[in-house]
XYZ file of N, CA, C and O in Angstrom:
264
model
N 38.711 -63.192 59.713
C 38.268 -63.985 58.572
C 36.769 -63.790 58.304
O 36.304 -63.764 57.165
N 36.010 -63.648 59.475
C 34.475 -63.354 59.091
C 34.372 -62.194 58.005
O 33.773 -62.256 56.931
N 35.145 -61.042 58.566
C 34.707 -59.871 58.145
C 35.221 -60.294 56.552
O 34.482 -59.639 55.817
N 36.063 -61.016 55.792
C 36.559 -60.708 54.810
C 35.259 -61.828 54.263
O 34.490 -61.367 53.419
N 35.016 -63.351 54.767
C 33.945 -63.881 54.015
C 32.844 -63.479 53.682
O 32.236 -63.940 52.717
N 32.249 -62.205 54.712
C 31.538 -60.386 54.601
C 31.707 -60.315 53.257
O 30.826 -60.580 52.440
N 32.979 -59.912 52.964
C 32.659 -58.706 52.015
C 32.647 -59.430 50.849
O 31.774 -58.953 50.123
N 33.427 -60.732 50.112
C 33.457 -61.633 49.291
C 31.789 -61.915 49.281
O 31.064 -61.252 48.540
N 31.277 -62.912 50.132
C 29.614 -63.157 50.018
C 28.941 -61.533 49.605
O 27.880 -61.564 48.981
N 29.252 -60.799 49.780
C 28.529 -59.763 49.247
C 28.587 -59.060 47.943
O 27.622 -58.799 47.225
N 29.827 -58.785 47.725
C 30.855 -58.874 45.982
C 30.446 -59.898 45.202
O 30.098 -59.600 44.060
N 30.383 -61.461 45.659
C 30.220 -62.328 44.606
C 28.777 -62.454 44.498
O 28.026 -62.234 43.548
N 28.520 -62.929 45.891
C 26.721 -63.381 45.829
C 26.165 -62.387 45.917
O 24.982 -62.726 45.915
N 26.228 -60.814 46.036
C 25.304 -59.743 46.128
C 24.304 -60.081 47.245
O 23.083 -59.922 47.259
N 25.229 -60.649 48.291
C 24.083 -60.670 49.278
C 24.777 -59.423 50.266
O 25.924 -59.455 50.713
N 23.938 -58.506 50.446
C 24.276 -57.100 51.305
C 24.702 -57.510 53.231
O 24.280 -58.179 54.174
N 25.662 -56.676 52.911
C 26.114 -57.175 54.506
C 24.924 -57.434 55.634
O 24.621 -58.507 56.157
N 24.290 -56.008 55.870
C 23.006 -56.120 56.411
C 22.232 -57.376 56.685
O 21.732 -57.730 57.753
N 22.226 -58.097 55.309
C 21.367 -59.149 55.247
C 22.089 -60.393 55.249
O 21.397 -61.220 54.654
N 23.198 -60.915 55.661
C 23.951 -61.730 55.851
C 23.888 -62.141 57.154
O 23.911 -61.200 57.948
N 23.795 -63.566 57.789
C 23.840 -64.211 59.261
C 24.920 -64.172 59.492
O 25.615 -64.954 58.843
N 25.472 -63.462 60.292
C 26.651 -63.691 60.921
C 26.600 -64.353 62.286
O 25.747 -63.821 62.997
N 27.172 -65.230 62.800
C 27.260 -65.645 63.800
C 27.606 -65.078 64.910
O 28.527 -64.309 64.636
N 27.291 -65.028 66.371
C 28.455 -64.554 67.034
C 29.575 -65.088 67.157
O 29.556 -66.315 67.251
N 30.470 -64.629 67.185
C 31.429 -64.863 67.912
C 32.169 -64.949 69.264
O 32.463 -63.842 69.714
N 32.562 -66.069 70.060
C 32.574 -65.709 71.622
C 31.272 -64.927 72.150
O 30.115 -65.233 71.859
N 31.612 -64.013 72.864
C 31.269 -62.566 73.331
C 30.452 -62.057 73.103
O 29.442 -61.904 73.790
N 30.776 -61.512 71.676
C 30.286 -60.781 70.685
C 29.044 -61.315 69.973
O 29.055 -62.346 69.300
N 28.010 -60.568 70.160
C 26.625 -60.877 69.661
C 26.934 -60.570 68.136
O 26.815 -61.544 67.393
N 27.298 -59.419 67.575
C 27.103 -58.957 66.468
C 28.485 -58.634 66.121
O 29.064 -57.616 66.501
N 29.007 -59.584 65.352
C 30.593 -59.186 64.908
C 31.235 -58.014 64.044
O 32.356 -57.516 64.141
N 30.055 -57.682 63.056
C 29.824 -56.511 62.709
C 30.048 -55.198 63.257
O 30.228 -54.190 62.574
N 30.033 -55.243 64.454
C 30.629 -53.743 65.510
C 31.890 -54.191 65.781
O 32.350 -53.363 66.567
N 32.860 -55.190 65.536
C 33.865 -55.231 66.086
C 35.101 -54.703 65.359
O 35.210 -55.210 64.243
N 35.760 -54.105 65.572
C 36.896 -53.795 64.931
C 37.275 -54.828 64.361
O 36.596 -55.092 63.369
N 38.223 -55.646 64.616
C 38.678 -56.610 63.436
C 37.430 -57.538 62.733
O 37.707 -58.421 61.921
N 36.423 -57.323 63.022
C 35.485 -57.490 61.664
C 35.882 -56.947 60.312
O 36.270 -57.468 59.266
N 35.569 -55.313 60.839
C 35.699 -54.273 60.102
C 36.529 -53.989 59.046
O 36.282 -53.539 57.927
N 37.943 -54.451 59.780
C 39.509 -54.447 59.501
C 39.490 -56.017 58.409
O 40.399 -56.118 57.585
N 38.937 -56.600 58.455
C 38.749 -57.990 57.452
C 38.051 -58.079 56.619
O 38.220 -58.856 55.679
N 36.654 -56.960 56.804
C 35.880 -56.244 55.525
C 36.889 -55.792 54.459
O 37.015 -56.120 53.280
N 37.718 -54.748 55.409
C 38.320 -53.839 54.039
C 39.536 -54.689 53.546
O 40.094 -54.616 52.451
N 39.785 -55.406 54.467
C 40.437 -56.235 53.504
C 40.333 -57.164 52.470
O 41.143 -57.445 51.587
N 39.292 -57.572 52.691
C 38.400 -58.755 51.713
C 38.256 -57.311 50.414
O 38.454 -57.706 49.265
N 38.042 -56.259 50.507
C 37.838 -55.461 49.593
C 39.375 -55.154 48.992
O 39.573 -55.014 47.785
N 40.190 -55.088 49.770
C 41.712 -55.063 48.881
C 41.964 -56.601 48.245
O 42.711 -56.906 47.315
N 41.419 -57.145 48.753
C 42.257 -58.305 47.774
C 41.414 -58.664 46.260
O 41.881 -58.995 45.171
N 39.985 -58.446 46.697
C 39.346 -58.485 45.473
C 39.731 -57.415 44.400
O 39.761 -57.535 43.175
N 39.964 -56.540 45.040
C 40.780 -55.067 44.224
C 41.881 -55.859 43.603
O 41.913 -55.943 42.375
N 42.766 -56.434 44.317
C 44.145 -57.117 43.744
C 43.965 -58.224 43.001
O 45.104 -58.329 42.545
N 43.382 -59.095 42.563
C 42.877 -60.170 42.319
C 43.154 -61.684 42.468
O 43.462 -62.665 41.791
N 42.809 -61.239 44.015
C 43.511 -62.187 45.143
C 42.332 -62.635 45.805
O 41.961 -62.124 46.861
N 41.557 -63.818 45.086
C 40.568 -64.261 45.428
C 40.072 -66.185 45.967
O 40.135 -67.046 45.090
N 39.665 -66.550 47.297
C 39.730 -67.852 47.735
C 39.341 -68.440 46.638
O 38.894 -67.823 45.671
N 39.510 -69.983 46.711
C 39.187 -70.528 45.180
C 37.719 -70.806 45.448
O 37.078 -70.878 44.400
N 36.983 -70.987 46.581
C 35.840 -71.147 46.598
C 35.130 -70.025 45.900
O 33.974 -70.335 45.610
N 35.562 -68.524 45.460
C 34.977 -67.754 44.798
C 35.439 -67.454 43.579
O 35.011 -66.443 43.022
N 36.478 -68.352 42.898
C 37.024 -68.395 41.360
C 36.413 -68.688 40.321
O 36.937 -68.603 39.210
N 34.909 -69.178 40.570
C 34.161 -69.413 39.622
C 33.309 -68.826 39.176
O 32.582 -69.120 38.228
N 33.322 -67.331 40.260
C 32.722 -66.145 40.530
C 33.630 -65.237 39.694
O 34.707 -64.786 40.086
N 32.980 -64.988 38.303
C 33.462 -63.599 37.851
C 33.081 -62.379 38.145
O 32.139 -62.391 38.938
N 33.531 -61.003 37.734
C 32.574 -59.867 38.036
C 31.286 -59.919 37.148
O 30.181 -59.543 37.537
N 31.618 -60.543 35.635
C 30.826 -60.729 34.988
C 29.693 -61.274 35.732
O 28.651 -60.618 35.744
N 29.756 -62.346 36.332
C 28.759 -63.056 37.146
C 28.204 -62.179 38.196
O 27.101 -62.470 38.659
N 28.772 -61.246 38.584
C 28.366 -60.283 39.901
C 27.257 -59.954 39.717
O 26.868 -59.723 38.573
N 26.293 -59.822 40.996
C 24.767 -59.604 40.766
C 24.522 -58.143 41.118
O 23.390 -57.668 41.033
């Protein structure tokens, strides 16, 4: 789920992954190296492709995209 609120906060709010706080998780200092990060990035990128978007970002058009 991180990796997909990743790629949404970055699509809607144009805030660049890079520059996004991610928390750790457990273990993991930087969730960003983890495979199912990764795997929840590209998915957050298929669903926005599909237009299969949380409602917290429905008020977010592309129009609105920064």
């Amino acid at each position: 789920m991180a990796g997909r609120k990743a790629y949404f906060e970055e699509y809607f709010n144009g805030i660049k992954l890079e520059n996004q706080i991610i928390p750790a998780i457990g273990p993991i200092t930087d969730p960003r190296t983890a495979h199912n990060f990764k795997e929840g990035y590209k998915r957050g990128k298929f669903l926005v492709e599909k237009g299969v978007v949380p409602e917290e970002y429905q008020t977010n058009t592309k129009q609105n995209h920064r």
